[in-house]
């Protein structure tokens, strides 16, 4: 069975500092990995994805993530956090199979202080 | 990126009535659509997967007679919450993916409140 773990409920960083939001996954076969961001009472906005190729993936708003197969991780990073980055972040995984849905982690609330 | 429009964004209904939520893909053909439910400060729980022209596949524990899903065209899926009760109050989110597409695009979500 597929699963995603986001071990931190909340991450607090100061504006201008680097941020990391952790994600590990478990899936049979090659994973497709995603990060989404959600603002209050809104749907999910796509940030980035790993399908194949370079392990370091760059996405929207200056975010990036590194796929680490040996550690089954896909941590989200940003070199310099902004207050506007404060939101709920979800890691998700699915297998490369038609019709399969994304399985989400529980989410991590990122709080960036000024 | 592709746009998925979900309507209404917010609805309040009386207990015992039915509510229909629409999910439309505006600029692509959504061969597969997904319906999720999200409780406050929690993750998205997959309710069902629907492929255009086929019956939806429901996740374990989701009542198919209560949450009716129709995916009659490549651009529209609907979720009808029948005989709604206060415990059905939640945030419902749809997502859509095209044939061969790697990522799913999400609607804005619908906040359902049953009073």
Short mmCIF file of C-alpha atoms in Angstrom, two decimals:
data_model
loop_
_atom_site.label_atom_id
_atom_site.label_comp_id
_atom_site.label_asym_id
_atom_site.label_seq_id
_atom_site.Cartn_x
_atom_site.Cartn_y
_atom_site.Cartn_z
CA UNK A 1 0.00 0.00 0.00
CA UNK A 2 1.10 3.53 -0.67
CA UNK A 3 1.68 5.95 2.16
CA UNK A 4 3.21 9.33 2.81
CA UNK A 5 4.61 10.59 6.09
CA UNK A 6 5.11 14.21 7.02
CA UNK A 7 6.68 13.93 10.46
CA UNK A 8 6.25 17.56 11.46
CA UNK A 9 2.85 19.10 12.16
CA UNK A 10 4.39 22.56 12.14
CA UNK A 11 7.61 24.19 11.00
CA UNK A 12 8.56 27.64 12.22
CA UNK A 13 11.22 29.73 10.52
CA UNK A 14 12.24 33.36 10.46
CA UNK A 15 11.89 35.33 7.26
CA UNK A 16 15.04 35.14 5.20
CA UNK A 17 16.15 31.83 6.68
CA UNK A 18 16.14 28.58 4.73
CA UNK A 19 13.23 26.22 5.24
CA UNK A 20 12.78 22.47 4.95
CA UNK A 21 9.52 20.56 5.11
CA UNK A 22 10.08 16.83 5.39
CA UNK A 23 8.37 14.02 3.52
CA UNK A 24 9.01 10.30 3.29
CA UNK A 25 7.01 7.83 1.26
CA UNK A 26 6.32 4.16 0.80
CA UNK A 27 5.19 2.79 -2.53
CA UNK A 28 5.57 -0.31 -4.63
CA UNK A 29 7.29 0.55 -7.84
CA UNK A 30 8.49 3.88 -9.12
CA UNK A 31 6.83 6.81 -7.42
CA UNK A 32 5.48 10.02 -8.76
CA UNK A 33 5.97 12.61 -6.00
CA UNK A 34 4.31 15.98 -5.58
CA UNK A 35 4.16 18.98 -3.30
CA UNK A 36 1.06 21.13 -2.99
CA UNK A 37 0.31 24.21 -0.93
CA UNK A 38 -3.06 25.15 0.54
CA UNK A 39 -4.22 28.50 1.84
CA UNK A 40 -7.22 28.69 4.21
CA UNK A 41 -10.50 27.56 2.65
CA UNK A 42 -8.89 27.11 -0.73
CA UNK A 43 -8.04 24.22 -2.97
CA UNK A 44 -4.54 22.94 -3.51
CA UNK A 45 -1.95 24.72 -5.60
CA UNK A 46 0.67 22.64 -7.34
CA UNK A 47 4.27 23.48 -6.41
CA UNK A 48 6.43 20.82 -8.04
CA UNK A 49 6.72 17.19 -8.99
CA UNK A 50 9.26 14.44 -9.46
CA UNK A 51 8.58 11.95 -12.19
CA UNK A 52 12.00 10.89 -13.43
CA UNK A 53 15.37 12.40 -14.21
CA UNK A 54 17.25 14.88 -12.02
CA UNK A 55 16.78 14.25 -8.34
CA UNK A 56 16.62 17.98 -7.62
CA UNK A 57 13.36 19.44 -8.82
CA UNK A 58 12.66 23.16 -9.00
CA UNK A 59 9.13 24.45 -8.75
CA UNK A 60 6.98 27.50 -8.23
CA UNK A 61 7.74 30.44 -5.93
CA UNK A 62 11.39 29.46 -5.46
CA UNK A 63 10.67 26.07 -3.91
CA UNK A 64 12.66 22.97 -4.71
CA UNK A 65 12.69 19.36 -3.57
CA UNK A 66 15.20 16.56 -3.68
CA UNK A 67 14.22 13.00 -4.45
CA UNK A 68 16.31 10.54 -2.45
CA UNK A 69 15.54 6.99 -3.44
CA UNK A 70 17.68 5.30 -0.80
CA UNK A 71 16.03 7.27 1.98
CA UNK A 72 12.62 7.29 0.27
CA UNK A 73 12.38 11.00 0.93
CA UNK A 74 11.24 14.05 -0.98
CA UNK A 75 11.89 17.03 1.28
CA UNK A 76 10.68 20.47 0.23
CA UNK A 77 13.16 23.32 0.54
CA UNK A 78 13.53 27.02 -0.06
CA UNK A 79 16.74 29.00 0.46
CA UNK A 80 15.07 32.11 1.87
CA UNK A 81 11.59 32.02 3.42
CA UNK A 82 8.99 34.74 2.99
CA UNK A 83 6.15 35.57 5.36
CA UNK A 84 3.79 34.92 2.43
CA UNK A 85 5.03 31.30 2.33
CA UNK A 86 3.07 30.65 5.53
CA UNK A 87 0.51 28.00 4.60
CA UNK A 88 -0.30 24.30 4.81
CA UNK A 89 1.94 22.07 2.70
CA UNK A 90 1.08 18.59 1.50
CA UNK A 91 3.35 15.92 0.10
CA UNK A 92 1.66 13.35 -2.14
CA UNK A 93 2.60 10.18 -4.00
CA UNK A 94 1.15 7.92 -6.60
CA UNK A 95 2.39 5.06 -8.74
CA UNK A 96 2.76 5.24 -12.49
CA UNK A 97 -0.51 3.58 -13.28
CA UNK A 98 -3.50 4.95 -15.12
CA UNK A 99 -6.36 6.05 -12.92
CA UNK A 100 -4.48 6.03 -9.64
CA UNK A 101 -5.17 8.79 -7.17
CA UNK A 102 -2.76 10.85 -5.16
CA UNK A 103 -2.23 9.74 -1.59
CA UNK A 104 -1.51 12.66 0.70
CA UNK A 105 0.52 13.14 3.82
CA UNK A 106 -1.19 14.74 6.79
CA UNK A 107 0.19 18.14 5.97
CA UNK A 108 2.70 20.47 7.59
CA UNK A 109 1.86 24.00 8.62
CA UNK A 110 4.66 26.38 7.75
CA UNK A 111 4.82 29.57 9.77
CA UNK A 112 7.27 32.24 8.70
CA UNK A 113 7.78 35.09 11.14
CA UNK A 114 8.95 38.56 10.21
CA UNK B 1 -1.40 25.30 -15.89
CA UNK B 2 -4.74 23.61 -16.38
CA UNK B 3 -7.78 25.00 -14.60
CA UNK B 4 -10.36 23.10 -12.62
CA UNK B 5 -13.42 25.01 -11.51
CA UNK B 6 -15.50 23.79 -8.58
CA UNK B 7 -18.89 25.20 -7.73
CA UNK B 8 -20.28 26.26 -5.34
CA UNK B 9 -17.42 27.40 -3.13
CA UNK B 10 -19.67 27.48 -0.10
CA UNK B 11 -23.09 26.01 0.62
CA UNK B 12 -25.33 25.76 3.64
CA UNK B 13 -28.19 23.30 3.56
CA UNK B 14 -30.78 21.90 5.89
CA UNK B 15 -30.45 18.43 7.30
CA UNK B 16 -32.19 15.88 5.10
CA UNK B 17 -31.76 17.77 1.83
CA UNK B 18 -29.38 16.95 -1.02
CA UNK B 19 -26.56 19.09 -2.33
CA UNK B 20 -24.81 18.87 -5.68
CA UNK B 21 -21.22 19.99 -6.20
CA UNK B 22 -19.85 20.47 -9.70
CA UNK B 23 -16.29 20.07 -10.88
CA UNK B 24 -15.31 21.22 -14.36
CA UNK B 25 -12.06 21.03 -16.24
CA UNK B 26 -11.96 24.25 -18.25
CA UNK B 27 -9.14 23.73 -20.70
CA UNK B 28 -8.43 20.03 -20.84
CA UNK B 29 -10.24 16.73 -21.02
CA UNK B 30 -10.40 15.09 -17.63
CA UNK B 31 -10.49 11.37 -18.21
CA UNK B 32 -10.14 10.74 -14.49
CA UNK B 33 -11.57 12.78 -11.66
CA UNK B 34 -11.08 12.37 -7.94
CA UNK B 35 -13.15 13.52 -4.99
CA UNK B 36 -11.56 14.21 -1.64
CA UNK B 37 -12.88 15.22 1.73
CA UNK B 38 -10.89 17.31 4.17
CA UNK B 39 -11.62 17.86 7.84
CA UNK B 40 -10.25 20.94 9.61
CA UNK B 41 -6.48 20.91 9.88
CA UNK B 42 -6.34 17.39 8.44
CA UNK B 43 -5.21 15.79 5.26
CA UNK B 44 -7.26 15.05 2.18
CA UNK B 45 -9.01 11.71 2.29
CA UNK B 46 -9.80 10.14 -1.05
CA UNK B 47 -13.49 9.37 -1.38
CA UNK B 48 -13.77 8.05 -4.90
CA UNK B 49 -12.18 7.88 -8.33
CA UNK B 50 -14.23 8.22 -11.48
CA UNK B 51 -13.33 7.63 -15.08
CA UNK B 52 -15.42 9.26 -17.78
CA UNK B 53 -18.36 7.10 -18.72
CA UNK B 54 -17.77 4.56 -15.97
CA UNK B 55 -19.11 4.06 -12.49
CA UNK B 56 -17.05 5.59 -9.75
CA UNK B 57 -14.80 3.47 -7.57
CA UNK B 58 -15.35 4.29 -3.93
CA UNK B 59 -12.82 3.99 -1.15
CA UNK B 60 -13.53 1.70 1.75
CA UNK B 61 -15.91 3.25 4.22
CA UNK B 62 -17.43 5.74 1.78
CA UNK B 63 -21.16 5.17 1.22
CA UNK B 64 -21.80 5.17 -2.50
CA UNK B 65 -25.54 5.67 -2.03
CA UNK B 66 -24.92 8.74 0.05
CA UNK B 67 -22.20 10.31 -2.08
CA UNK B 68 -23.38 9.98 -5.67
CA UNK B 69 -20.71 10.66 -8.26
CA UNK B 70 -21.41 11.22 -11.92
CA UNK B 71 -18.74 11.70 -14.56
CA UNK B 72 -20.82 11.87 -17.69
CA UNK B 73 -18.50 13.98 -19.82
CA UNK B 74 -14.80 14.66 -20.18
CA UNK B 75 -15.15 18.06 -18.57
CA UNK B 76 -17.70 17.58 -15.81
CA UNK B 77 -18.05 15.49 -12.69
CA UNK B 78 -20.62 15.98 -9.97
CA UNK B 79 -20.79 14.90 -6.35
CA UNK B 80 -24.24 14.79 -4.79
CA UNK B 81 -24.49 14.48 -1.03
CA UNK B 82 -27.89 12.91 -0.48
CA UNK B 83 -29.95 13.33 2.67
CA UNK B 84 -27.20 15.40 4.20
CA UNK B 85 -26.61 15.38 7.94
CA UNK B 86 -24.48 17.65 10.13
CA UNK B 87 -21.69 15.07 10.19
CA UNK B 88 -21.37 15.47 6.42
CA UNK B 89 -20.25 19.05 6.97
CA UNK B 90 -16.76 19.26 5.54
CA UNK B 91 -14.54 20.69 2.83
CA UNK B 92 -14.89 18.75 -0.41
CA UNK B 93 -12.24 19.04 -3.10
CA UNK B 94 -12.20 17.62 -6.60
CA UNK B 95 -9.22 17.04 -8.83
CA UNK B 96 -8.87 16.08 -12.45
CA UNK B 97 -6.25 14.50 -14.63
CA UNK B 98 -6.04 14.05 -18.37
CA UNK B 99 -5.25 10.76 -20.08
CA UNK B 100 -1.53 10.16 -19.73
CA UNK B 101 -1.10 13.24 -17.55
CA UNK B 102 1.26 13.02 -14.59
CA UNK B 103 -0.28 15.60 -12.30
CA UNK B 104 -3.76 16.29 -11.10
CA UNK B 105 -5.25 19.76 -10.92
CA UNK B 106 -7.47 20.76 -8.07
CA UNK B 107 -10.67 22.72 -7.76
CA UNK B 108 -11.03 25.50 -5.23
CA UNK B 109 -12.99 23.32 -2.85
CA UNK B 110 -16.55 23.48 -1.49
CA UNK B 111 -17.29 24.22 2.13
CA UNK B 112 -20.47 22.31 2.99
CA UNK B 113 -22.31 23.14 6.19
CA UNK B 114 -25.37 21.09 7.10
CA UNK B 115 -27.60 22.70 9.71
#
